[in-house]
Short mmCIF file of N, CA and C in Angstrom, two decimals:
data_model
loop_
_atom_site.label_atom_id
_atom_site.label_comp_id
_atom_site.label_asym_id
_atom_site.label_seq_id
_atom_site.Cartn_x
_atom_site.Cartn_y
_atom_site.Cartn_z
N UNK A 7 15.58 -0.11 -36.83
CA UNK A 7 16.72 0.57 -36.26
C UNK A 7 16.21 1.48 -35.14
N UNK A 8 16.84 1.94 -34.24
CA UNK A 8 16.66 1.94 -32.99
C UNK A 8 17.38 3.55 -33.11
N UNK A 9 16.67 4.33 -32.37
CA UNK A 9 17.37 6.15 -32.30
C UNK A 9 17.73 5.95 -30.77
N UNK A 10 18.86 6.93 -30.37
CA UNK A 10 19.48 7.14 -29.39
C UNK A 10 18.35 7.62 -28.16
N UNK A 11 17.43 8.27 -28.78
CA UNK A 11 15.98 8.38 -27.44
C UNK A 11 15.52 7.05 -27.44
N UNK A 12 15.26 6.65 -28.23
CA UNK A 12 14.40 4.66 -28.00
C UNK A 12 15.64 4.07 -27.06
N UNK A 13 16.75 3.78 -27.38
CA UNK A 13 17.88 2.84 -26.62
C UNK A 13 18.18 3.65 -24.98
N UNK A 14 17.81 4.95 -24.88
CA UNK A 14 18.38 5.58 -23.14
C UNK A 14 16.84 5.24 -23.22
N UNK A 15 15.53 5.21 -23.42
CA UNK A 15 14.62 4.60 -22.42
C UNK A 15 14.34 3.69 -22.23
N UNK A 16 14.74 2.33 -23.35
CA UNK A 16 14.74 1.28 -22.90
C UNK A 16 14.83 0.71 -21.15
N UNK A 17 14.26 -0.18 -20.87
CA UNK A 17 14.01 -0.47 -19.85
C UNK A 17 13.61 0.18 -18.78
N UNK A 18 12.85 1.46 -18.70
CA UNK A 18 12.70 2.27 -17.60
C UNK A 18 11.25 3.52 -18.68
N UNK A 19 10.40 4.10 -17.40
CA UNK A 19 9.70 5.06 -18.10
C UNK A 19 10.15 5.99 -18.31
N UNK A 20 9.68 6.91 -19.82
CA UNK A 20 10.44 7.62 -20.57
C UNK A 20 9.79 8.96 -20.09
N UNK A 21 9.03 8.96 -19.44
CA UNK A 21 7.80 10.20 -19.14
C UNK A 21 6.73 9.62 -18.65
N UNK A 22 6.06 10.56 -17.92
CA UNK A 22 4.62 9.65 -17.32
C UNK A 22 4.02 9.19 -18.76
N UNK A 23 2.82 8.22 -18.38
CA UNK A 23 2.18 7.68 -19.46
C UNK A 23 0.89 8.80 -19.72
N UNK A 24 0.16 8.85 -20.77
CA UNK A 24 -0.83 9.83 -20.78
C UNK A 24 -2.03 9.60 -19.97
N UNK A 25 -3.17 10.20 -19.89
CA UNK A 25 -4.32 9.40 -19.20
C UNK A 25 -5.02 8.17 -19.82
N UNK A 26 -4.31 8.68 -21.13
CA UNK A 26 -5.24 7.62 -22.36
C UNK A 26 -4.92 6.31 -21.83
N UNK A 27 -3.04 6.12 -21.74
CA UNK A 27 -2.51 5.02 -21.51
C UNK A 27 -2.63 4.37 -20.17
N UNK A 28 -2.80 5.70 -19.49
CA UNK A 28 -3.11 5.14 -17.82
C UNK A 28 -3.94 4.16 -17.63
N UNK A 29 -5.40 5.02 -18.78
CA UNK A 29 -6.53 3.90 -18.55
C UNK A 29 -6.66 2.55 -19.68
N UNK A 30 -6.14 2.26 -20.48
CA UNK A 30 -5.70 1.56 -21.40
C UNK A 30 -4.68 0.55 -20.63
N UNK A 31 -3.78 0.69 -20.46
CA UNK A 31 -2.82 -0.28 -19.84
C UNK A 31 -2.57 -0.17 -18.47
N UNK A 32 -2.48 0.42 -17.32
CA UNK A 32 -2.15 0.34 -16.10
C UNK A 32 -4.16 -0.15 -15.40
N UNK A 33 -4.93 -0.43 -16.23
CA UNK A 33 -6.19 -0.74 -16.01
C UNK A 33 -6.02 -2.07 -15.27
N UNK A 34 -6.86 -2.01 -13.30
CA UNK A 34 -6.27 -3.75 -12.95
C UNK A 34 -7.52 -3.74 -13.16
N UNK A 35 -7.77 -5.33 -13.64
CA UNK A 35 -8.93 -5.92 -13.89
C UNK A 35 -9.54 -6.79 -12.84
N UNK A 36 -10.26 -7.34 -13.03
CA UNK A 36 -10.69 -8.29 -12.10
C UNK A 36 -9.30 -9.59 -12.07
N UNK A 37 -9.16 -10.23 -13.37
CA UNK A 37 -8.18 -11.30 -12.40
C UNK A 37 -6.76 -10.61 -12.19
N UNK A 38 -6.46 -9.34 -12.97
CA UNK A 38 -5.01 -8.61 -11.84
C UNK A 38 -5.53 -8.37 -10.46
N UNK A 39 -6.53 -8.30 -10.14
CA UNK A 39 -7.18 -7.70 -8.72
C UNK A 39 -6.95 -9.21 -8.03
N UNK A 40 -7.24 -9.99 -8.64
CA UNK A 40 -6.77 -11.02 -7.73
C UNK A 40 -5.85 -11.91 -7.28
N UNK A 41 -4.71 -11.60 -8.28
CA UNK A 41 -3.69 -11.57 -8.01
C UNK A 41 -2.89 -10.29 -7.05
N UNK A 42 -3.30 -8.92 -7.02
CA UNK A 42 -2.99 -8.10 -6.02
C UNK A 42 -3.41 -8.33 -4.63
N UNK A 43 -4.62 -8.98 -4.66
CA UNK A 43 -5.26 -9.41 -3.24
C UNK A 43 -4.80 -10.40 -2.55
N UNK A 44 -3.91 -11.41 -3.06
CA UNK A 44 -3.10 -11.93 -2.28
C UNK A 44 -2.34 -11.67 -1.32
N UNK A 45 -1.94 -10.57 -1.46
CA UNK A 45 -0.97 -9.72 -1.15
C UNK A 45 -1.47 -9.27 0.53
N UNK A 46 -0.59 -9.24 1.67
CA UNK A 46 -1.46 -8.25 2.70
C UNK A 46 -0.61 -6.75 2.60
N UNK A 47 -1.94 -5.98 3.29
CA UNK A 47 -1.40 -4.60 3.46
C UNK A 47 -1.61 -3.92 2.17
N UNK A 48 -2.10 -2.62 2.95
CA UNK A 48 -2.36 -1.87 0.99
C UNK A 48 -0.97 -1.18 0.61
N UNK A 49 0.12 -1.22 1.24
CA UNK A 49 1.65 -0.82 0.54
C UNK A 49 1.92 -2.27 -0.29
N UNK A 50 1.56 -3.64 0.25
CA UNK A 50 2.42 -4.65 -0.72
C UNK A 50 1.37 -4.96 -1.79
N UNK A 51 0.25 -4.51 -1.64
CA UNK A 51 -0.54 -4.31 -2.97
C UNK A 51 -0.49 -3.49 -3.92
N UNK A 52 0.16 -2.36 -3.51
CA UNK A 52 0.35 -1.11 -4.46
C UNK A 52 1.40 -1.53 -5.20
N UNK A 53 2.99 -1.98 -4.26
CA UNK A 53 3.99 -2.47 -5.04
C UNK A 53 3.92 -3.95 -5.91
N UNK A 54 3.19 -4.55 -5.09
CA UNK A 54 3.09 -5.56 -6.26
C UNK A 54 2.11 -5.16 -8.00
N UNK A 55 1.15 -4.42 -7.62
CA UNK A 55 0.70 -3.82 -8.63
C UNK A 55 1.34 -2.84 -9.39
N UNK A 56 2.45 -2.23 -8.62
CA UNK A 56 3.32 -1.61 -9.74
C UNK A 56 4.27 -2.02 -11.01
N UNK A 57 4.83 -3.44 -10.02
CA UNK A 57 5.41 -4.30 -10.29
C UNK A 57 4.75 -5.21 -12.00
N UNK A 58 3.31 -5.01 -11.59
CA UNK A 58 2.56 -5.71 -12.80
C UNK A 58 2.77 -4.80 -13.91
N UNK A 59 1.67 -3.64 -13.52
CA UNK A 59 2.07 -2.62 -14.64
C UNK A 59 3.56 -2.33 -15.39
N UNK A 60 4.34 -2.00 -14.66
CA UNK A 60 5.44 -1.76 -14.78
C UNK A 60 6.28 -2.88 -16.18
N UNK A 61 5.48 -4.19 -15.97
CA UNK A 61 6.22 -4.74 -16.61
C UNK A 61 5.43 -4.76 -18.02
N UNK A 62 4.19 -4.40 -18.19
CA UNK A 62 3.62 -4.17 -19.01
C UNK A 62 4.07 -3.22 -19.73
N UNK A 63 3.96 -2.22 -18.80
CA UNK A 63 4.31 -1.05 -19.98
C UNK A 63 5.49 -0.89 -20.67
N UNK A 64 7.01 -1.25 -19.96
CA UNK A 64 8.54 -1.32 -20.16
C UNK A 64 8.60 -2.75 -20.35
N UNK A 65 8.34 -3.54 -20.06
CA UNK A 65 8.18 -4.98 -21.05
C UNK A 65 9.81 -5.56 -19.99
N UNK A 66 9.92 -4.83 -19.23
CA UNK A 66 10.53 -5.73 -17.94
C UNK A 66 10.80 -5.09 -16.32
N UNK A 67 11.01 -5.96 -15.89
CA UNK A 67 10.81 -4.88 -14.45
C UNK A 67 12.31 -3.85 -14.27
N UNK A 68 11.90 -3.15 -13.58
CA UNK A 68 12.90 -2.15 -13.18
C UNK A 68 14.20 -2.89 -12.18
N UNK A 69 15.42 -1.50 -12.32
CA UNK A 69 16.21 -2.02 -11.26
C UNK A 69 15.92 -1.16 -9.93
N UNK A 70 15.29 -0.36 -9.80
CA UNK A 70 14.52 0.06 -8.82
C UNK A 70 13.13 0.41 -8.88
N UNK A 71 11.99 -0.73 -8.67
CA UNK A 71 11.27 -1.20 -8.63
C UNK A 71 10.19 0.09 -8.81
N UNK A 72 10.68 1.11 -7.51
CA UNK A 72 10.12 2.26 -7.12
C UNK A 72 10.02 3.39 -8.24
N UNK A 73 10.70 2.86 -9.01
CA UNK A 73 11.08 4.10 -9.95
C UNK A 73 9.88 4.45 -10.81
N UNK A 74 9.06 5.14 -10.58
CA UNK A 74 7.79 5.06 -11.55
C UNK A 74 7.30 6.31 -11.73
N UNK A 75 6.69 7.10 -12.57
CA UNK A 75 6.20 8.46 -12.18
C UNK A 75 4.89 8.20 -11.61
N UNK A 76 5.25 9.97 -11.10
CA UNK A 76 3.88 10.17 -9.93
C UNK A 76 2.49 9.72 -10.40
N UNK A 77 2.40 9.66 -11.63
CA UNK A 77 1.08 9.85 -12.52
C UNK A 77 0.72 7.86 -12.30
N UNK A 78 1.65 7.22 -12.20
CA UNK A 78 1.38 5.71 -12.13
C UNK A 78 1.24 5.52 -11.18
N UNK A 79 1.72 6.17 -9.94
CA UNK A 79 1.67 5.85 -8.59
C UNK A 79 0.60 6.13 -8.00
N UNK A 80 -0.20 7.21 -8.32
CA UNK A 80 -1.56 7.69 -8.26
C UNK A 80 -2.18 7.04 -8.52
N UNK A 81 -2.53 6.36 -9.96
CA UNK A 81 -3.36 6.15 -10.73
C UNK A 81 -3.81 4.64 -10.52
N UNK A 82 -2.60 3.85 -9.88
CA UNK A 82 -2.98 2.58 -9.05
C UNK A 82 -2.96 2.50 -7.65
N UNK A 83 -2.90 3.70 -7.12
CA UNK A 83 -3.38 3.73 -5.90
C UNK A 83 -5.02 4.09 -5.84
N UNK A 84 -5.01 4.86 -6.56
CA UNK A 84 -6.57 5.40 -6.59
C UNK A 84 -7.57 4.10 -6.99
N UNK A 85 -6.87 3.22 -8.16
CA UNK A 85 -7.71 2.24 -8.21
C UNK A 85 -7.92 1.39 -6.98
N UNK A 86 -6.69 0.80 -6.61
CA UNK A 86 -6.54 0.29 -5.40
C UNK A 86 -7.44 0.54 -3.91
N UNK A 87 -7.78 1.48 -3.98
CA UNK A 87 -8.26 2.16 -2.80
C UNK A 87 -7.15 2.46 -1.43
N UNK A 88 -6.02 2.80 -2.55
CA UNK A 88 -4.75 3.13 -1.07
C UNK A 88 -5.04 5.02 -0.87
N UNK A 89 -5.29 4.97 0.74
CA UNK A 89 -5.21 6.41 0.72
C UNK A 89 -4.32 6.91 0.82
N UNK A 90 -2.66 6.08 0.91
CA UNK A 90 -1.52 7.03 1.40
C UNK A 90 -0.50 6.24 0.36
N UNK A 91 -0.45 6.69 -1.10
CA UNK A 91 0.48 5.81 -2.02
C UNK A 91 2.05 6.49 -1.76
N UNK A 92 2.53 7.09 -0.86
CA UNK A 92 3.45 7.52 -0.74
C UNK A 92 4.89 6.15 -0.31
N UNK A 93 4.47 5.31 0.26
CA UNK A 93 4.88 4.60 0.32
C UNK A 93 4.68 2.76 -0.07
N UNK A 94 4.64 3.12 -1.20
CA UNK A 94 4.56 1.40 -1.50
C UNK A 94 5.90 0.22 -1.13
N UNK A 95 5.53 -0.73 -1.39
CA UNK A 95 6.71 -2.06 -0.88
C UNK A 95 6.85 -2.74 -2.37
N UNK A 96 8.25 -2.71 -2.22
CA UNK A 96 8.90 -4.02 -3.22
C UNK A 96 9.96 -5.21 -2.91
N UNK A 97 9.42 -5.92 -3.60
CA UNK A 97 10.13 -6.95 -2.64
C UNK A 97 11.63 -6.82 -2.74
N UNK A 98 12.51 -7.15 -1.17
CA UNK A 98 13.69 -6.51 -1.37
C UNK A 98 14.47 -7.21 -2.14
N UNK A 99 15.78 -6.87 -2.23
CA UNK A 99 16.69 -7.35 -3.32
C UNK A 99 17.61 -8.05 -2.68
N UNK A 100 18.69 -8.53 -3.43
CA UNK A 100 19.91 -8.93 -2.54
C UNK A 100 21.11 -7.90 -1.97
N UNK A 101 20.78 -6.88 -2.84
CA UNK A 101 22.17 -5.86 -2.55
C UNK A 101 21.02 -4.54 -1.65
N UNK A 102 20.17 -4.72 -1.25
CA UNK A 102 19.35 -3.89 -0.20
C UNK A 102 18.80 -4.38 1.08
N UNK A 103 19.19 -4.23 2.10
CA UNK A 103 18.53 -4.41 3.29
C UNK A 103 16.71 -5.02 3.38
N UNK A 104 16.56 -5.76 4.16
CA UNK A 104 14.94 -6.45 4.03
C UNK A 104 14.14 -4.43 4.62
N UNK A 105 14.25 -4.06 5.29
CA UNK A 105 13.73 -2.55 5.45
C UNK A 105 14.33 -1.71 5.88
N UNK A 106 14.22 -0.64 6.69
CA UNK A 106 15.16 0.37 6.62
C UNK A 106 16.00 0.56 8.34
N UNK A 107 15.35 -0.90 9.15
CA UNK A 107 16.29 -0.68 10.21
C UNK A 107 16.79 -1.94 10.27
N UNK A 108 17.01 -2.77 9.22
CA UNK A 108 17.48 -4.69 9.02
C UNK A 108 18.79 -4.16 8.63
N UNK A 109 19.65 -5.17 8.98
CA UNK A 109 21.38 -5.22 8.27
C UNK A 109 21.01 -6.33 7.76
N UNK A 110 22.08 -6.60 6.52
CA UNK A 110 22.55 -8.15 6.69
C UNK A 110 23.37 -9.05 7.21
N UNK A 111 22.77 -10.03 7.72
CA UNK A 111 23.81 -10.80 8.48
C UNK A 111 23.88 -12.09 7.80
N UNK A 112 25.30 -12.36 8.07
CA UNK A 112 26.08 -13.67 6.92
C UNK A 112 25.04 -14.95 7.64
N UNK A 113 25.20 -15.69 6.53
CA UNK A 113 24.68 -16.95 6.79
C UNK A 113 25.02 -17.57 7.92
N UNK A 114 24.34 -18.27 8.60
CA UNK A 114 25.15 -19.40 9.83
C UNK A 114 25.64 -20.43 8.65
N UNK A 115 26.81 -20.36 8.79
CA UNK A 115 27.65 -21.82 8.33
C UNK A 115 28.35 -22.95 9.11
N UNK A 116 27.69 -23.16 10.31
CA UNK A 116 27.87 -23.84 11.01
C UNK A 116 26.44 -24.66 11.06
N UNK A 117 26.39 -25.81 11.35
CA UNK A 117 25.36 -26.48 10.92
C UNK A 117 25.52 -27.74 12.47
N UNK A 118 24.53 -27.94 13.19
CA UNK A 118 24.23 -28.98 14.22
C UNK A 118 24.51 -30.56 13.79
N UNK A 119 25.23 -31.39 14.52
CA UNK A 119 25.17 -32.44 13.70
C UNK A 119 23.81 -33.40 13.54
N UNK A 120 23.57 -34.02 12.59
CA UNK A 120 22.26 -34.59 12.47
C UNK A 120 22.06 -36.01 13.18
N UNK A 121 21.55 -35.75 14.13
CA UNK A 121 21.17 -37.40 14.98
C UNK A 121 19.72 -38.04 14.75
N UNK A 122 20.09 -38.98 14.17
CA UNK A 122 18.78 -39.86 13.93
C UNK A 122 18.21 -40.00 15.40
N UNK A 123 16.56 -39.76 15.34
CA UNK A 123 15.87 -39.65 16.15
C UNK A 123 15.93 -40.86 16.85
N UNK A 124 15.86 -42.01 16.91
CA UNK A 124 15.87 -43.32 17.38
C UNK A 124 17.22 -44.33 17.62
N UNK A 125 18.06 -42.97 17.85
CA UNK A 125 19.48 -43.61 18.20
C UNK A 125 19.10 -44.04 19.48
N UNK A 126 19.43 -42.53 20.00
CA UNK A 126 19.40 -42.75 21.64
C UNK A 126 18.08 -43.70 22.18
N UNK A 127 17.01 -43.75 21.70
CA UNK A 127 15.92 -44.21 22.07
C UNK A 127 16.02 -45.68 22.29
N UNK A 128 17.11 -46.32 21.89
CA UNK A 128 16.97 -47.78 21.50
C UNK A 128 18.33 -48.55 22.80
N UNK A 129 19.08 -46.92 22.81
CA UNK A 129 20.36 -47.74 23.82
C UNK A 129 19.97 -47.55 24.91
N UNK A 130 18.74 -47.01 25.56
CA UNK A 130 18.59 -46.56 26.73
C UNK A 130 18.95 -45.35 27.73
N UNK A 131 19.43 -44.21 26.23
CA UNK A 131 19.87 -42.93 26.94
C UNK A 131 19.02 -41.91 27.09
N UNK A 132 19.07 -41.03 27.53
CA UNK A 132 17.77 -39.96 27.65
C UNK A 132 18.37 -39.32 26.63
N UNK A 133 17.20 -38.56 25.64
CA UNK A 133 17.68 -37.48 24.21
C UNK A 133 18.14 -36.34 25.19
N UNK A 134 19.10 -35.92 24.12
CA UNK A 134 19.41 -34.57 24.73
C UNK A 134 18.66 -33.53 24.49
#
C-alpha cells in the first residue's frame, strides 16, 4: 500500500538524491559513456545523460525533462566534463517549440504530383 508522500512523488524527484545515491546510481560508466558520446555538443550530452539517469532513478522519464535538482545537474556535469551545466538540451516535444526562436509551422499538405522519371524521356520532351 502506497502513502500519500509515495503517490505525489511518483514519477518525478522527491528531493535531491544523497551523495551516496549520486555515486551509486547517477554513476556513467563506460558503456553509458558511450552511449552519451554519440551525442554532439556537451549540452546534448548532459541532457541526454540526464535523461538516462533520470529514468533510473524515477523509473520513467519526466514531463519536463529539465526538471531535476541542482545536485543531479552538477553531479553529471562534473562527470561529463561540462563546464557550463546551466544549460542542458532535451529533445523537444510536440507541444514545445524545436528552441527558443522556432514557431511551429503546419505541415505542407500540398504534395507535387509524382512523374515517373522516364515519361518525358521516351516522348521526346525536355523534363521540366
Amino acid at each position: 500500500m502506497t502513502t500519500d508522500d509515495e503517490a505525489a512523488a511518483y514519477g518525478r524527484y522527491a528531493g535531491a538524491p544523497s551523495r551516496a545515491d549520486l555515486e551509486r546510481v547517477f554513476f556513467v560508466d563506460d558503456e553509458d559513456r558511450a552511449l552519451v558520446e554519440r551525442h554532439r555538443g556537451e549540452h546534448m550530452k548532459l541532457g541526454f545523460s540526464l535523461h538516462l539517469v533520470t529514468v533510473r532513478w524515477v523509473g520513467m522519464f519526466l514531463e519536463d525533462p529539465l526538471d531535476v535538482p541542482t545536485a543531479v545537474l552538477d553531479f553529471m556535469a562534473e562527470q561529463l566534463g561540462v563546464a557550463d551545466p546551466s544549460c542542458p538540451s532535451s529533445p523537444p516535444s510536440a507541444s514545445r517549440p524545436h528552441g527558443p526562436h522556432r514557431t511551429r509551422r503546419p505541415a505542407d499538405t500540398t504534395a507535387a504530383p509524382v512523374r515517373h522519371p522516364t515519361s518525358s524521356m521516351h516522348s521526346g520532351e525536355e523534363p521540366e
